[in-house]
């Protein structure tokens, strides 16, 4: 039998609460934008190179759970050390080179510039450790959830996805990612085996949102616009969890802020997609209990 979360909220009540929760996360992101925590995170994020779509696809193919990648020396400058024995993600770097060539029309030598590409290794943040823990971690704006999944959200989401033809697996994930949705056609959702039940429930909701919103999209489209896709998926998770009594603000606000660059216009622009998926997911994993009759 398919497991579902019991609720006394009607579909209309859930929809009204979903809209309120979406407004609330926008307000919380606006508050975060004015904080010292965001200032430190922004300085951290600006240190990363903007990779081409080709390199993003290469990186994602080798490490689908990657969250932030950089070279060995860049990580050291950010107070993080790549762990010994970690295998790099191979992408292509480019360097401007000057060379003297003969102009075929004039016969004169002239200098030309071109870009020479060569393979380089980068590493995901999950392959690194803090060098000086006392200095703190500016990347840490999303606090992992602890505690139990008292409503049984994880089991309900797992059954919902299974009913859609997806498998849901719990296994250790090397790196910072809590879960991922496979993009190789295997229709697998993987959730880190080491999460607290509350975090596992939220992550399952996040991956279910990816299945609803993004699984049918072109993979390159997802990679190129990953910030928007992650903003949508986490907003859905926050909304549905909130409807079911699990407050994910400690994690979701920072996560959405990071992927949206703390831009509330981006969050607002995704509202239609987010609410559509949140309604579908909430309807799919809940069963409505009738209120107990009042004694005469």
PDB file of C-alpha atoms in Angstrom:
ATOM      1  CA  UNK A   1       0.000   0.000   0.000  1.00  0.00           C
ATOM      2  CA  UNK A   2       1.257   3.465  -0.866  1.00  0.00           C
ATOM      3  CA  UNK A   3       2.264   5.408   2.222  1.00  0.00           C
ATOM      4  CA  UNK A   4       0.935   8.955   2.542  1.00  0.00           C
ATOM      5  CA  UNK A   5       1.000  11.755   5.092  1.00  0.00           C
ATOM      6  CA  UNK A   6      -2.282  12.227   6.923  1.00  0.00           C
ATOM      7  CA  UNK A   7      -3.560  15.793   7.086  1.00  0.00           C
ATOM      8  CA  UNK A   8      -6.792  17.523   7.992  1.00  0.00           C
ATOM      9  CA  UNK A   9      -6.039  20.437   5.667  1.00  0.00           C
ATOM     10  CA  UNK A  10      -8.203  20.620   2.589  1.00  0.00           C
ATOM     11  CA  UNK A  11      -6.686  21.130  -0.855  1.00  0.00           C
ATOM     12  CA  UNK A  12      -7.861  24.755  -0.755  1.00  0.00           C
ATOM     13  CA  UNK A  13      -6.197  25.301   2.628  1.00  0.00           C
ATOM     14  CA  UNK A  14      -2.952  23.755   1.376  1.00  0.00           C
ATOM     15  CA  UNK A  15      -2.919  26.041  -1.654  1.00  0.00           C
ATOM     16  CA  UNK A  16      -3.433  29.150   0.455  1.00  0.00           C
ATOM     17  CA  UNK A  17      -0.667  28.077   2.837  1.00  0.00           C
ATOM     18  CA  UNK A  18       1.664  27.364  -0.091  1.00  0.00           C
ATOM     19  CA  UNK A  19       1.313  30.920  -1.355  1.00  0.00           C
ATOM     20  CA  UNK A  20       1.990  32.285   2.129  1.00  0.00           C
ATOM     21  CA  UNK A  21       5.092  30.120   2.553  1.00  0.00           C
ATOM     22  CA  UNK A  22       6.443  31.300  -0.803  1.00  0.00           C
ATOM     23  CA  UNK A  23       5.990  34.922   0.299  1.00  0.00           C
ATOM     24  CA  UNK A  24       7.681  34.162   3.614  1.00  0.00           C
ATOM     25  CA  UNK A  25      10.820  32.661   2.090  1.00  0.00           C
ATOM     26  CA  UNK A  26      11.128  35.730  -0.136  1.00  0.00           C
ATOM     27  CA  UNK A  27      10.969  37.970   2.929  1.00  0.00           C
ATOM     28  CA  UNK A  28      13.576  35.860   4.749  1.00  0.00           C
ATOM     29  CA  UNK A  29      15.942  36.082   1.781  1.00  0.00           C
ATOM     30  CA  UNK A  30      15.555  39.861   1.745  1.00  0.00           C
ATOM     31  CA  UNK A  31      16.544  39.918   5.419  1.00  0.00           C
ATOM     32  CA  UNK A  32      19.546  37.665   4.773  1.00  0.00           C
ATOM     33  CA  UNK A  33      20.772  39.984   2.007  1.00  0.00           C
ATOM     34  CA  UNK A  34      21.476  42.716   4.579  1.00  0.00           C
ATOM     35  CA  UNK A  35      23.408  40.455   6.951  1.00  0.00           C
ATOM     36  CA  UNK A  36      27.137  39.938   7.514  1.00  0.00           C
ATOM     37  CA  UNK A  37      26.626  36.251   6.728  1.00  0.00           C
ATOM     38  CA  UNK A  38      25.584  37.108   3.165  1.00  0.00           C
ATOM     39  CA  UNK A  39      28.450  39.583   2.737  1.00  0.00           C
ATOM     40  CA  UNK A  40      30.953  36.839   3.616  1.00  0.00           C
ATOM     41  CA  UNK A  41      29.233  34.307   1.364  1.00  0.00           C
ATOM     42  CA  UNK A  42      29.189  36.750  -1.548  1.00  0.00           C
ATOM     43  CA  UNK A  43      32.933  37.345  -1.242  1.00  0.00           C
ATOM     44  CA  UNK A  44      33.398  33.570  -1.228  1.00  0.00           C
ATOM     45  CA  UNK A  45      31.184  33.049  -4.299  1.00  0.00           C
ATOM     46  CA  UNK A  46      32.894  35.781  -6.321  1.00  0.00           C
ATOM     47  CA  UNK A  47      36.185  33.891  -6.150  1.00  0.00           C
ATOM     48  CA  UNK A  48      34.865  31.216  -8.531  1.00  0.00           C
ATOM     49  CA  UNK A  49      35.462  31.210 -12.259  1.00  0.00           C
ATOM     50  CA  UNK A  50      32.391  31.225 -14.516  1.00  0.00           C
ATOM     51  CA  UNK A  51      32.691  28.053 -16.579  1.00  0.00           C
ATOM     52  CA  UNK A  52      31.433  27.542 -20.106  1.00  0.00           C
ATOM     53  CA  UNK A  53      28.415  25.348 -20.750  1.00  0.00           C
ATOM     54  CA  UNK A  54      30.710  22.660 -22.193  1.00  0.00           C
ATOM     55  CA  UNK A  55      32.774  22.573 -19.019  1.00  0.00           C
ATOM     56  CA  UNK A  56      29.655  22.555 -16.844  1.00  0.00           C
ATOM     57  CA  UNK A  57      28.369  19.526 -18.764  1.00  0.00           C
ATOM     58  CA  UNK A  58      31.731  17.794 -18.388  1.00  0.00           C
ATOM     59  CA  UNK A  59      31.766  18.494 -14.666  1.00  0.00           C
ATOM     60  CA  UNK A  60      28.193  17.328 -14.147  1.00  0.00           C
ATOM     61  CA  UNK A  61      28.755  14.126 -16.132  1.00  0.00           C
ATOM     62  CA  UNK A  62      31.699  13.142 -13.941  1.00  0.00           C
ATOM     63  CA  UNK A  63      30.262  14.322 -10.616  1.00  0.00           C
ATOM     64  CA  UNK A  64      26.460  14.850 -10.689  1.00  0.00           C
ATOM     65  CA  UNK A  65      26.444  15.715  -6.975  1.00  0.00           C
ATOM     66  CA  UNK A  66      28.941  18.576  -7.395  1.00  0.00           C
ATOM     67  CA  UNK A  67      27.869  21.899  -5.907  1.00  0.00           C
ATOM     68  CA  UNK A  68      30.866  24.233  -6.386  1.00  0.00           C
ATOM     69  CA  UNK A  69      34.085  23.465  -8.254  1.00  0.00           C
ATOM     70  CA  UNK A  70      37.461  25.210  -8.380  1.00  0.00           C
ATOM     71  CA  UNK A  71      41.134  24.478  -8.874  1.00  0.00           C
ATOM     72  CA  UNK A  72      43.496  23.222  -6.183  1.00  0.00           C
ATOM     73  CA  UNK A  73      45.126  26.624  -5.505  1.00  0.00           C
ATOM     74  CA  UNK A  74      41.801  28.462  -5.547  1.00  0.00           C
ATOM     75  CA  UNK A  75      40.499  26.216  -2.797  1.00  0.00           C
ATOM     76  CA  UNK A  76      43.597  26.912  -0.717  1.00  0.00           C
ATOM     77  CA  UNK A  77      43.052  30.660  -1.101  1.00  0.00           C
ATOM     78  CA  UNK A  78      39.504  30.109   0.222  1.00  0.00           C
ATOM     79  CA  UNK A  79      40.706  28.381   3.399  1.00  0.00           C
ATOM     80  CA  UNK A  80      39.981  24.893   2.103  1.00  0.00           C
ATOM     81  CA  UNK A  81      42.349  22.025   1.318  1.00  0.00           C
ATOM     82  CA  UNK A  82      41.652  19.296  -1.236  1.00  0.00           C
ATOM     83  CA  UNK A  83      41.885  15.988   0.614  1.00  0.00           C
ATOM     84  CA  UNK A  84      44.744  13.659  -0.242  1.00  0.00           C
ATOM     85  CA  UNK A  85      43.721  10.981  -2.737  1.00  0.00           C
ATOM     86  CA  UNK A  86      40.771  12.882  -4.218  1.00  0.00           C
ATOM     87  CA  UNK A  87      40.386  12.503  -7.991  1.00  0.00           C
ATOM     88  CA  UNK A  88      39.984  15.718  -9.950  1.00  0.00           C
ATOM     89  CA  UNK A  89      37.120  16.528 -12.310  1.00  0.00           C
ATOM     90  CA  UNK A  90      38.676  16.961 -15.760  1.00  0.00           C
ATOM     91  CA  UNK A  91      37.583  19.986 -17.774  1.00  0.00           C
ATOM     92  CA  UNK A  92      39.282  22.303 -20.282  1.00  0.00           C
ATOM     93  CA  UNK A  93      41.174  25.437 -19.363  1.00  0.00           C
ATOM     94  CA  UNK A  94      42.082  28.197 -21.788  1.00  0.00           C
ATOM     95  CA  UNK A  95      45.051  30.505 -22.076  1.00  0.00           C
ATOM     96  CA  UNK A  96      45.705  33.385 -24.473  1.00  0.00           C
ATOM     97  CA  UNK A  97      48.826  32.813 -26.544  1.00  0.00           C
ATOM     98  CA  UNK A  98      50.560  35.132 -29.013  1.00  0.00           C
ATOM     99  CA  UNK A  99      52.254  33.817 -32.114  1.00  0.00           C
ATOM    100  CA  UNK A 100      53.911  35.321 -35.162  1.00  0.00           C
ATOM    101  CA  UNK A 101      52.462  34.223 -38.493  1.00  0.00           C
ATOM    102  CA  UNK A 102      52.926  35.264 -42.090  1.00  0.00           C
ATOM    103  CA  UNK A 103      50.096  37.199 -43.675  1.00  0.00           C
ATOM    104  CA  UNK A 104      49.213  35.256 -46.847  1.00  0.00           C
ATOM    105  CA  UNK A 105      48.149  38.409 -48.684  1.00  0.00           C
ATOM    106  CA  UNK A 106      51.014  40.771 -47.821  1.00  0.00           C
ATOM    107  CA  UNK A 107      53.754  38.253 -47.044  1.00  0.00           C
ATOM    108  CA  UNK A 108      54.579  40.237 -43.916  1.00  0.00           C
ATOM    109  CA  UNK A 109      54.864  38.731 -40.443  1.00  0.00           C
ATOM    110  CA  UNK A 110      52.288  39.815 -37.910  1.00  0.00           C
ATOM    111  CA  UNK A 111      51.321  38.898 -34.371  1.00  0.00           C
ATOM    112  CA  UNK A 112      48.087  37.063 -33.686  1.00  0.00           C
ATOM    113  CA  UNK A 113      46.350  36.058 -30.477  1.00  0.00           C
ATOM    114  CA  UNK A 114      44.377  32.882 -29.977  1.00  0.00           C
ATOM    115  CA  UNK A 115      43.135  30.753 -27.114  1.00  0.00           C
ATOM    116  CA  UNK A 116      44.869  27.439 -26.486  1.00  0.00           C
ATOM    117  CA  UNK A 117      42.780  24.867 -24.624  1.00  0.00           C
ATOM    118  CA  UNK A 118      44.218  22.151 -22.392  1.00  0.00           C
ATOM    119  CA  UNK A 119      42.835  19.673 -19.834  1.00  0.00           C
ATOM    120  CA  UNK A 120      42.867  20.753 -16.182  1.00  0.00           C
ATOM    121  CA  UNK A 121      41.607  19.286 -12.915  1.00  0.00           C
ATOM    122  CA  UNK A 122      39.098  20.967 -10.647  1.00  0.00           C
ATOM    123  CA  UNK A 123      37.594  19.720  -7.401  1.00  0.00           C
ATOM    124  CA  UNK A 124      34.149  19.922  -5.821  1.00  0.00           C
ATOM    125  CA  UNK A 125      33.818  21.604  -2.441  1.00  0.00           C
ATOM    126  CA  UNK A 126      32.827  18.230  -1.000  1.00  0.00           C
ATOM    127  CA  UNK A 127      36.376  17.027  -1.755  1.00  0.00           C
ATOM    128  CA  UNK A 128      37.882  19.678   0.532  1.00  0.00           C
ATOM    129  CA  UNK A 129      38.198  20.388   4.247  1.00  0.00           C
ATOM    130  CA  UNK A 130      38.546  23.667   6.098  1.00  0.00           C
ATOM    131  CA  UNK A 131      42.164  24.599   6.783  1.00  0.00           C
ATOM    132  CA  UNK A 132      41.462  26.946   9.694  1.00  0.00           C
ATOM    133  CA  UNK A 133      38.176  25.999  11.349  1.00  0.00           C
ATOM    134  CA  UNK A 134      38.357  28.970  13.718  1.00  0.00           C
ATOM    135  CA  UNK A 135      38.127  31.318  10.751  1.00  0.00           C
ATOM    136  CA  UNK A 136      34.705  29.862   9.974  1.00  0.00           C
ATOM    137  CA  UNK A 137      33.182  28.727   6.722  1.00  0.00           C
ATOM    138  CA  UNK A 138      31.631  31.540   4.641  1.00  0.00           C
ATOM    139  CA  UNK A 139      29.940  28.954   2.428  1.00  0.00           C
ATOM    140  CA  UNK A 140      27.906  27.665   5.352  1.00  0.00           C
ATOM    141  CA  UNK A 141      24.678  29.666   5.013  1.00  0.00           C
ATOM    142  CA  UNK A 142      22.382  26.626   4.885  1.00  0.00           C
ATOM    143  CA  UNK A 143      22.242  24.803   8.216  1.00  0.00           C
ATOM    144  CA  UNK A 144      21.496  21.054   7.912  1.00  0.00           C
ATOM    145  CA  UNK A 145      18.286  19.970   9.609  1.00  0.00           C
ATOM    146  CA  UNK A 146      18.364  17.635  12.583  1.00  0.00           C
ATOM    147  CA  UNK A 147      15.574  15.763  14.286  1.00  0.00           C
ATOM    148  CA  UNK A 148      12.920  13.315  13.203  1.00  0.00           C
ATOM    149  CA  UNK A 149      10.537  13.019  10.292  1.00  0.00           C
ATOM    150  CA  UNK A 150       7.501  12.528  12.518  1.00  0.00           C
ATOM    151  CA  UNK A 151       4.971  12.934   9.697  1.00  0.00           C
ATOM    152  CA  UNK A 152       6.550  10.222   7.542  1.00  0.00           C
ATOM    153  CA  UNK A 153       7.325  12.599   4.674  1.00  0.00           C
ATOM    154  CA  UNK A 154      10.303  10.624   3.361  1.00  0.00           C
ATOM    155  CA  UNK A 155       8.349   7.378   3.010  1.00  0.00           C
ATOM    156  CA  UNK A 156       5.455   9.154   1.327  1.00  0.00           C
ATOM    157  CA  UNK A 157       7.770  10.845  -1.197  1.00  0.00           C
ATOM    158  CA  UNK A 158       9.598   7.572  -1.873  1.00  0.00           C
ATOM    159  CA  UNK A 159       6.315   5.818  -2.663  1.00  0.00           C
ATOM    160  CA  UNK A 160       5.150   8.754  -4.781  1.00  0.00           C
ATOM    161  CA  UNK A 161       8.313   8.653  -6.895  1.00  0.00           C
ATOM    162  CA  UNK A 162       8.213   4.869  -7.155  1.00  0.00           C
ATOM    163  CA  UNK A 163       4.684   5.176  -8.484  1.00  0.00           C
ATOM    164  CA  UNK A 164       6.044   7.507 -11.175  1.00  0.00           C
ATOM    165  CA  UNK A 165       8.595   4.896 -12.286  1.00  0.00           C
ATOM    166  CA  UNK A 166      11.572   6.219 -10.322  1.00  0.00           C
ATOM    167  CA  UNK A 167      13.710   4.355  -7.799  1.00  0.00           C
ATOM    168  CA  UNK A 168      14.705   6.006  -4.516  1.00  0.00           C
ATOM    169  CA  UNK A 169      17.950   4.844  -2.961  1.00  0.00           C
ATOM    170  CA  UNK A 170      19.796   5.684   0.245  1.00  0.00           C
ATOM    171  CA  UNK A 171      23.563   5.492  -0.118  1.00  0.00           C
ATOM    172  CA  UNK A 172      26.574   7.494   1.090  1.00  0.00           C
ATOM    173  CA  UNK A 173      27.301  10.459  -1.175  1.00  0.00           C
ATOM    174  CA  UNK A 174      30.888  11.668  -1.303  1.00  0.00           C
ATOM    175  CA  UNK A 175      30.844  15.452  -1.137  1.00  0.00           C
ATOM    176  CA  UNK A 176      28.564  18.204   0.065  1.00  0.00           C
ATOM    177  CA  UNK A 177      25.407  17.171  -1.812  1.00  0.00           C
ATOM    178  CA  UNK A 178      22.565  15.657   0.207  1.00  0.00           C
ATOM    179  CA  UNK A 179      20.994  14.014  -2.820  1.00  0.00           C
ATOM    180  CA  UNK A 180      20.701  14.075  -6.579  1.00  0.00           C
ATOM    181  CA  UNK A 181      18.411  13.062  -9.419  1.00  0.00           C
ATOM    182  CA  UNK A 182      20.199  10.955 -12.027  1.00  0.00           C
ATOM    183  CA  UNK A 183      20.301  12.434 -15.519  1.00  0.00           C
ATOM    184  CA  UNK A 184      21.533   9.318 -17.328  1.00  0.00           C
ATOM    185  CA  UNK A 185      18.107   7.892 -18.062  1.00  0.00           C
ATOM    186  CA  UNK A 186      18.114   5.439 -15.148  1.00  0.00           C
ATOM    187  CA  UNK A 187      15.369   7.374 -13.296  1.00  0.00           C
ATOM    188  CA  UNK A 188      17.185   7.136  -9.970  1.00  0.00           C
ATOM    189  CA  UNK A 189      16.885   9.491  -7.025  1.00  0.00           C
ATOM    190  CA  UNK A 190      19.697   9.112  -4.518  1.00  0.00           C
ATOM    191  CA  UNK A 191      19.519  10.464  -0.962  1.00  0.00           C
ATOM    192  CA  UNK A 192      22.580  10.505   1.275  1.00  0.00           C
ATOM    193  CA  UNK A 193      22.383   7.651   3.780  1.00  0.00           C
ATOM    194  CA  UNK A 194      23.926   9.707   6.584  1.00  0.00           C
ATOM    195  CA  UNK A 195      21.304  12.457   6.881  1.00  0.00           C
ATOM    196  CA  UNK A 196      19.079  13.041   9.887  1.00  0.00           C
ATOM    197  CA  UNK A 197      15.490  11.981   9.142  1.00  0.00           C
ATOM    198  CA  UNK A 198      14.269  15.600   8.890  1.00  0.00           C
ATOM    199  CA  UNK A 199      16.983  16.498   6.380  1.00  0.00           C
ATOM    200  CA  UNK A 200      16.351  13.291   4.417  1.00  0.00           C
ATOM    201  CA  UNK A 201      12.653  14.183   4.203  1.00  0.00           C
ATOM    202  CA  UNK A 202      13.413  17.696   2.942  1.00  0.00           C
ATOM    203  CA  UNK A 203      15.955  16.370   0.440  1.00  0.00           C
ATOM    204  CA  UNK A 204      13.453  13.829  -0.866  1.00  0.00           C
ATOM    205  CA  UNK A 205      10.976  16.658  -1.457  1.00  0.00           C
ATOM    206  CA  UNK A 206      13.695  18.647  -3.253  1.00  0.00           C
ATOM    207  CA  UNK A 207      14.529  15.767  -5.588  1.00  0.00           C
ATOM    208  CA  UNK A 208      10.846  15.053  -6.208  1.00  0.00           C
ATOM    209  CA  UNK A 209      10.507  18.681  -7.313  1.00  0.00           C
ATOM    210  CA  UNK A 210      13.338  18.133  -9.811  1.00  0.00           C
ATOM    211  CA  UNK A 211      11.482  15.088 -11.140  1.00  0.00           C
ATOM    212  CA  UNK A 212       8.250  17.053 -11.557  1.00  0.00           C
ATOM    213  CA  UNK A 213       9.789  20.221 -12.997  1.00  0.00           C
ATOM    214  CA  UNK A 214      13.031  19.304 -14.716  1.00  0.00           C
ATOM    215  CA  UNK A 215      13.341  15.594 -15.520  1.00  0.00           C
ATOM    216  CA  UNK A 216      11.795  16.070 -18.947  1.00  0.00           C
ATOM    217  CA  UNK A 217      13.995  19.031 -19.889  1.00  0.00           C
ATOM    218  CA  UNK A 218      17.059  18.975 -22.081  1.00  0.00           C
ATOM    219  CA  UNK A 219      20.056  18.259 -19.852  1.00  0.00           C
ATOM    220  CA  UNK A 220      22.045  21.196 -21.208  1.00  0.00           C
ATOM    221  CA  UNK A 221      19.150  23.509 -20.364  1.00  0.00           C
ATOM    222  CA  UNK A 222      19.227  22.298 -16.763  1.00  0.00           C
ATOM    223  CA  UNK A 223      22.978  22.723 -16.414  1.00  0.00           C
ATOM    224  CA  UNK A 224      23.061  26.159 -18.038  1.00  0.00           C
ATOM    225  CA  UNK A 225      20.297  27.492 -15.795  1.00  0.00           C
ATOM    226  CA  UNK A 226      21.039  25.444 -12.694  1.00  0.00           C
ATOM    227  CA  UNK A 227      20.657  28.404 -10.329  1.00  0.00           C
ATOM    228  CA  UNK A 228      17.014  28.815 -11.333  1.00  0.00           C
ATOM    229  CA  UNK A 229      16.369  25.060 -11.239  1.00  0.00           C
ATOM    230  CA  UNK A 230      17.818  24.713  -7.739  1.00  0.00           C
ATOM    231  CA  UNK A 231      15.863  27.768  -6.576  1.00  0.00           C
ATOM    232  CA  UNK A 232      12.667  26.164  -7.829  1.00  0.00           C
ATOM    233  CA  UNK A 233      13.322  22.722  -6.324  1.00  0.00           C
ATOM    234  CA  UNK A 234      14.260  24.020  -2.875  1.00  0.00           C
ATOM    235  CA  UNK A 235      11.335  26.445  -2.808  1.00  0.00           C
ATOM    236  CA  UNK A 236       8.998  23.528  -3.519  1.00  0.00           C
ATOM    237  CA  UNK A 237      10.615  21.468  -0.749  1.00  0.00           C
ATOM    238  CA  UNK A 238      10.281  24.330   1.745  1.00  0.00           C
ATOM    239  CA  UNK A 239       6.627  24.903   0.882  1.00  0.00           C
ATOM    240  CA  UNK A 240       5.481  21.277   0.967  1.00  0.00           C
ATOM    241  CA  UNK A 241       7.456  20.547   4.134  1.00  0.00           C
ATOM    242  CA  UNK A 242       5.918  23.599   5.788  1.00  0.00           C
ATOM    243  CA  UNK A 243       2.400  22.521   4.868  1.00  0.00           C
ATOM    244  CA  UNK A 244       3.133  19.170   6.540  1.00  0.00           C
ATOM    245  CA  UNK A 245       4.559  20.707   9.714  1.00  0.00           C
ATOM    246  CA  UNK A 246       8.300  20.543   9.007  1.00  0.00           C
ATOM    247  CA  UNK A 247      10.007  23.957   9.117  1.00  0.00           C
ATOM    248  CA  UNK A 248      13.031  23.874   6.795  1.00  0.00           C
ATOM    249  CA  UNK A 249      13.889  27.593   6.986  1.00  0.00           C
ATOM    250  CA  UNK A 250      17.283  27.016   8.628  1.00  0.00           C
ATOM    251  CA  UNK A 251      18.403  25.179   5.495  1.00  0.00           C
ATOM    252  CA  UNK A 252      16.120  26.338   2.687  1.00  0.00           C
ATOM    253  CA  UNK A 253      16.543  30.106   3.056  1.00  0.00           C
ATOM    254  CA  UNK A 254      20.330  29.954   2.732  1.00  0.00           C
ATOM    255  CA  UNK A 255      20.165  27.369  -0.042  1.00  0.00           C
ATOM    256  CA  UNK A 256      17.741  29.397  -2.155  1.00  0.00           C
ATOM    257  CA  UNK A 257      19.689  32.589  -1.442  1.00  0.00           C
ATOM    258  CA  UNK A 258      22.923  30.980  -2.614  1.00  0.00           C
ATOM    259  CA  UNK A 259      21.559  29.622  -5.886  1.00  0.00           C
ATOM    260  CA  UNK A 260      19.492  32.733  -6.679  1.00  0.00           C
ATOM    261  CA  UNK A 261      22.315  35.101  -5.732  1.00  0.00           C
ATOM    262  CA  UNK A 262      19.961  36.470  -3.061  1.00  0.00           C
ATOM    263  CA  UNK A 263      17.852  37.963  -5.839  1.00  0.00           C
ATOM    264  CA  UNK A 264      14.237  38.040  -4.710  1.00  0.00           C
ATOM    265  CA  UNK A 265      13.155  38.913  -8.255  1.00  0.00           C
ATOM    266  CA  UNK A 266      14.427  35.474  -9.313  1.00  0.00           C
ATOM    267  CA  UNK A 267      12.510  33.848  -6.484  1.00  0.00           C
ATOM    268  CA  UNK A 268       9.335  35.729  -7.410  1.00  0.00           C
ATOM    269  CA  UNK A 269       9.757  34.927 -11.112  1.00  0.00           C
ATOM    270  CA  UNK A 270       9.733  31.198 -10.327  1.00  0.00           C
ATOM    271  CA  UNK A 271       6.504  31.413  -8.323  1.00  0.00           C
ATOM    272  CA  UNK A 272       4.231  29.918 -10.986  1.00  0.00           C
ATOM    273  CA  UNK A 273       6.436  26.858 -11.529  1.00  0.00           C
ATOM    274  CA  UNK A 274       7.091  26.452  -7.817  1.00  0.00           C
ATOM    275  CA  UNK A 275       3.451  26.625  -6.746  1.00  0.00           C
ATOM    276  CA  UNK A 276       2.341  24.313  -9.555  1.00  0.00           C
ATOM    277  CA  UNK A 277       4.850  21.667  -8.483  1.00  0.00           C
ATOM    278  CA  UNK A 278       4.172  22.224  -4.773  1.00  0.00           C
ATOM    279  CA  UNK A 279       0.445  21.675  -5.273  1.00  0.00           C
ATOM    280  CA  UNK A 280       1.033  18.520  -7.333  1.00  0.00           C
ATOM    281  CA  UNK A 281       3.495  17.088  -4.824  1.00  0.00           C
ATOM    282  CA  UNK A 282       1.410  17.952  -1.767  1.00  0.00           C
ATOM    283  CA  UNK A 283      -1.678  16.407  -3.374  1.00  0.00           C
ATOM    284  CA  UNK A 284       0.309  13.314  -4.347  1.00  0.00           C
ATOM    285  CA  UNK A 285       1.752  12.507  -0.922  1.00  0.00           C
ATOM    286  CA  UNK A 286      -1.125  13.387   1.416  1.00  0.00           C
ATOM    287  CA  UNK A 287      -4.420  11.864   2.352  1.00  0.00           C
ATOM    288  CA  UNK A 288      -7.078  14.017   3.960  1.00  0.00           C
ATOM    289  CA  UNK A 289      -8.585  12.832   7.225  1.00  0.00           C
ATOM    290  CA  UNK A 290     -12.096  14.003   7.948  1.00  0.00           C
ATOM    291  CA  UNK A 291     -12.377  15.983  11.186  1.00  0.00           C
ATOM    292  CA  UNK A 292     -13.815  14.051  14.082  1.00  0.00           C
ATOM    293  CA  UNK A 293     -17.550  14.713  14.527  1.00  0.00           C
ATOM    294  CA  UNK A 294     -18.508  17.174  17.265  1.00  0.00           C
ATOM    295  CA  UNK A 295     -20.696  15.691  19.961  1.00  0.00           C
ATOM    296  CA  UNK A 296     -24.164  17.181  20.147  1.00  0.00           C
TER     297      UNK A 296
END
